Short mmCIF file of C-alpha atoms in Angstrom, two decimals:
data_model
loop_
_atom_site.label_atom_id
_atom_site.label_comp_id
_atom_site.label_asym_id
_atom_site.label_seq_id
_atom_site.Cartn_x
_atom_site.Cartn_y
_atom_site.Cartn_z
CA MET A 19 61.29 92.15 125.48
CA THR A 20 62.76 93.71 128.59
CA ARG A 21 64.82 92.15 131.35
CA TYR A 22 63.55 92.71 134.90
CA LYS A 23 64.82 91.93 138.38
CA VAL A 24 62.49 91.22 141.29
CA VAL A 25 63.69 93.69 143.92
CA GLY A 26 60.74 93.60 146.30
CA LYS A 27 60.24 91.03 149.02
CA PHE A 28 57.30 89.31 147.31
CA LYS A 29 57.21 86.82 144.47
CA THR A 30 56.22 88.88 141.45
CA LEU A 31 54.83 87.59 138.15
CA GLY A 32 55.86 84.11 139.21
CA HIS A 33 59.46 85.03 140.00
CA ALA A 34 61.09 84.94 143.41
CA PRO A 35 62.83 87.96 144.96
CA GLY A 36 66.28 88.39 143.42
CA ASP A 37 65.37 86.54 140.21
CA GLU A 38 65.85 88.10 136.80
CA PHE A 39 63.49 87.39 133.94
CA THR A 40 62.65 88.60 130.48
CA ALA A 41 59.11 89.57 129.63
CA ASP A 42 57.03 91.84 127.49
CA LEU A 43 54.93 93.60 130.14
CA ASP A 44 52.31 96.14 129.21
CA SER A 45 53.32 99.65 130.17
CA GLY A 46 50.72 99.99 132.94
CA LEU A 47 51.77 96.81 134.71
CA GLU A 48 55.45 97.63 134.28
CA SER A 49 55.00 101.13 135.67
CA ARG A 50 52.92 99.99 138.67
CA ARG A 51 55.34 97.25 139.59
CA ILE A 52 58.37 99.51 139.25
CA LYS A 53 56.66 102.33 141.16
CA GLY A 54 55.57 99.81 143.79
CA GLY A 55 59.16 98.70 144.37
CA HIS A 56 58.64 95.17 143.08
CA LEU A 57 60.64 95.23 139.86
CA GLU A 58 63.49 97.11 138.28
CA ILE A 59 64.66 97.08 134.70
CA VAL A 60 68.01 95.39 134.19
CA LYS A 61 70.08 97.48 131.83
CA PRO A 62 72.13 95.48 129.37
CA LYS A 63 75.83 95.36 130.27
CA ALA A 64 78.14 97.34 127.99
CA ARG A 65 79.73 95.03 125.44
CA PRO A 66 83.52 94.80 125.56
CA LYS A 67 85.23 96.63 122.69
CA ALA A 68 85.75 94.37 119.73
CA SER A 69 89.31 93.95 118.45
CA LYS A 70 90.19 95.97 115.40
CA THR A 71 89.13 94.51 112.12
CA ALA A 72 90.83 94.85 108.79
CA GLU A 73 88.49 97.66 107.86
CA GLU A 74 89.50 99.66 110.95
CA GLY A 75 93.16 99.85 110.02
CA SER A 76 94.97 96.59 110.50
CA PRO A 77 97.29 95.67 107.67
CA LEU A 78 95.66 94.00 104.74
CA PRO A 79 96.04 90.25 104.67
CA VAL A 80 98.91 89.06 102.55
CA ASP A 81 97.92 87.16 99.48
CA GLU A 82 100.30 84.23 99.64
CA THR A 83 99.27 82.90 96.26
CA LYS A 84 101.16 85.72 94.56
CA THR A 85 104.87 85.32 94.25
CA GLU A 86 107.21 88.21 93.66
CA VAL A 87 109.43 87.90 90.67
CA ASN A 88 112.72 89.82 90.67
CA GLU A 89 113.94 90.51 87.22
CA MET B 14 42.60 66.27 147.42
CA ALA B 15 40.36 65.40 150.32
CA LYS B 16 38.74 67.78 152.76
CA LEU B 17 40.77 70.92 152.91
CA VAL B 18 41.95 73.10 155.72
CA LEU B 19 43.10 76.41 154.30
CA LYS B 20 46.75 76.75 155.23
CA ASP B 21 48.65 77.95 152.20
CA CYS B 22 46.34 79.59 149.69
CA GLU B 23 48.17 81.34 146.91
CA ILE B 24 46.90 84.85 146.23
CA THR B 25 48.35 87.21 143.66
CA VAL B 26 47.24 90.74 142.92
CA ASP B 27 48.53 92.37 139.75
CA GLY B 28 51.27 89.76 139.60
CA VAL B 29 52.43 90.22 143.20
CA ASP B 30 52.19 87.23 145.51
CA LEU B 31 50.53 88.59 148.66
CA SER B 32 49.72 85.17 150.15
CA CYS B 33 51.83 85.76 153.24
CA HIS B 34 49.94 88.96 154.06
CA ALA B 35 46.45 87.61 153.44
CA SER B 36 44.41 86.12 156.26
CA SER B 37 41.16 85.36 154.47
CA VAL B 38 39.84 85.09 150.95
CA GLU B 39 36.39 84.81 149.46
CA ILE B 40 35.56 84.26 145.82
CA ASN B 41 31.95 85.21 145.46
CA LEU B 42 30.60 83.93 142.13
CA THR B 43 27.36 85.73 141.42
CA LYS B 44 25.04 86.30 138.53
CA THR B 45 22.37 88.92 138.50
CA THR B 46 18.84 87.58 138.58
CA ILE B 47 15.98 88.93 136.57
CA ASP B 48 12.40 88.38 137.62
CA ALA B 49 10.25 87.09 134.79
CA ASP B 50 7.12 86.32 136.72
CA ASP B 51 4.03 85.78 134.65
CA PHE B 52 0.48 84.52 135.06
CA CYS B 53 1.73 80.96 134.93
CA GLY B 54 4.03 81.33 137.92
CA THR B 55 7.28 82.65 139.27
CA ASN B 56 10.31 82.67 137.00
CA THR B 57 13.82 83.90 137.63
CA LEU B 58 16.28 84.24 134.78
CA LEU B 59 20.02 84.58 135.09
CA GLY B 60 21.70 87.73 133.89
CA GLN B 61 25.31 88.77 133.64
CA GLU B 62 28.03 87.72 136.07
CA ASP B 63 28.58 90.10 138.96
CA SER B 64 31.28 88.35 140.96
CA THR B 65 33.68 89.73 143.53
CA ILE B 66 36.84 88.57 145.27
CA THR B 67 37.30 89.75 148.86
CA ILE B 68 40.63 89.44 150.62
CA ASN B 69 41.67 90.52 154.08
CA PHE B 70 45.26 91.72 154.17
CA HIS B 71 47.63 92.40 157.02
CA GLN B 72 48.67 95.90 156.08
CA ASP B 73 52.34 96.55 155.36
CA PHE B 74 53.70 99.91 154.25
CA GLU B 75 57.20 98.69 153.53
CA VAL B 76 58.48 99.40 150.03
CA GLY B 77 57.10 96.81 147.64
CA ALA B 78 54.60 95.43 150.14
CA VAL B 79 50.81 95.52 150.45
CA ASP B 80 50.14 99.25 150.28
CA ASP B 81 52.64 99.70 147.46
CA THR B 82 50.76 97.03 145.53
CA LEU B 83 47.21 98.20 146.19
CA PHE B 84 47.44 101.97 146.22
CA PRO B 85 48.52 102.38 142.55
CA LEU B 86 45.66 100.11 141.50
CA TRP B 87 43.15 102.37 143.19
CA ASP B 88 44.92 105.60 142.25
CA GLU B 89 45.36 104.85 138.55
CA ASP B 90 41.90 103.29 137.97
CA SER B 91 43.73 100.23 136.72
CA GLU B 92 42.36 96.92 135.60
CA PHE B 93 44.53 94.11 136.88
CA GLU B 94 44.53 90.38 137.45
CA VAL B 95 43.77 88.64 140.74
CA THR B 96 44.46 84.92 141.09
CA VAL B 97 43.60 82.57 143.93
CA LYS B 98 44.52 78.92 144.44
CA PRO B 99 43.58 76.68 147.38
CA THR B 100 47.23 75.71 147.90
CA LYS B 101 50.63 76.78 146.60
CA ASP B 102 51.01 73.51 144.68
CA ALA B 103 50.92 73.51 140.90
CA THR B 104 47.57 74.20 139.32
CA ALA B 105 45.73 70.93 138.80
CA ALA B 106 42.27 69.42 138.82
CA ASP B 107 42.46 69.22 142.61
CA ASN B 108 44.06 72.67 142.94
CA PRO B 109 42.23 74.96 140.52
CA GLU B 110 43.36 78.49 139.88
CA TYR B 111 40.61 81.09 139.87
CA SER B 112 41.56 84.24 138.03
CA ALA B 113 39.79 87.43 137.09
CA THR B 114 40.37 90.91 135.78
CA CYS B 115 39.39 93.25 138.59
CA ILE B 116 39.20 96.88 139.62
CA LEU B 117 39.67 98.48 143.01
CA PRO B 118 37.00 101.13 143.60
CA GLU B 119 37.46 101.30 147.39
CA TYR B 120 40.62 100.97 149.43
CA MET B 121 41.05 101.70 153.11
CA PRO B 122 44.81 101.77 153.70
CA LEU B 123 44.53 102.42 157.41
CA SER B 124 41.85 101.30 159.78
CA GLY B 125 42.14 100.10 163.35
CA SER B 126 42.55 101.04 166.93
CA VAL B 127 45.29 100.96 169.50
CA ASN B 128 46.97 97.62 170.10
CA THR B 129 45.41 95.89 167.11
CA LEU B 130 46.93 94.44 163.98
CA SER B 131 46.59 96.80 161.05
CA GLU B 132 44.41 95.06 158.51
CA THR B 133 42.60 96.08 155.37
CA SER B 134 39.75 94.20 153.77
CA VAL B 135 39.56 94.73 150.04
CA THR B 136 36.75 93.76 147.68
CA PHE B 137 37.68 93.44 144.03
CA PRO B 138 34.71 93.62 141.68
CA VAL B 139 35.33 91.31 138.73
CA GLN B 140 35.23 92.75 135.23
CA GLY B 141 33.70 90.10 133.02
CA SER B 142 33.87 86.64 134.46
CA VAL B 143 36.01 84.56 136.77
CA GLY B 144 38.14 81.95 135.03
CA ARG B 145 38.88 78.53 136.49
CA SER B 146 41.98 76.76 135.23
CA VAL B 147 43.10 73.26 136.11
CA THR B 148 46.20 73.20 133.92
CA PRO B 149 49.50 74.74 134.98
#
């Protein structure tokens, strides 16, 4: 499935100009409508960087069930 | 729906709503006829469907407008869908949607003389048969 935006001035595939929609268009229809200036593909926005996880270097969680015994 | 004056037909070509650039539409449902005359009289049998949809467009060369919709269909030998409804209301028993897979063998992008509106009349031969839907 691809996300498209209607960029032309005509309603296209049932969607008004400016609308975004997700569809699985066949390659011929997609290419004609993009070439014709009716649609453009909306590229997915870059995801924000996830915070570091334990595996990426943060200190290991402390096991609070263990108690240190000083002899 | 009672008697109808055509005011807001909905016409799409390859998914593009060209209603506001179309000034006339004609869905011509036809079947070929085959003569089967014999010594008992005249007989005509029905053959395969040979329908066409003819639409007159006000030409527009702006990006994403009429020419940008029609030219690729002619140029790429594409098969595409044409739909026509009597009004822009939802498809219903009193507002059926006619749809067909069509081709565009002839396209005259420019035709006219000085001081006239640029128009192009396009006939879409139907591949297969015309569908008629009454459900949205």
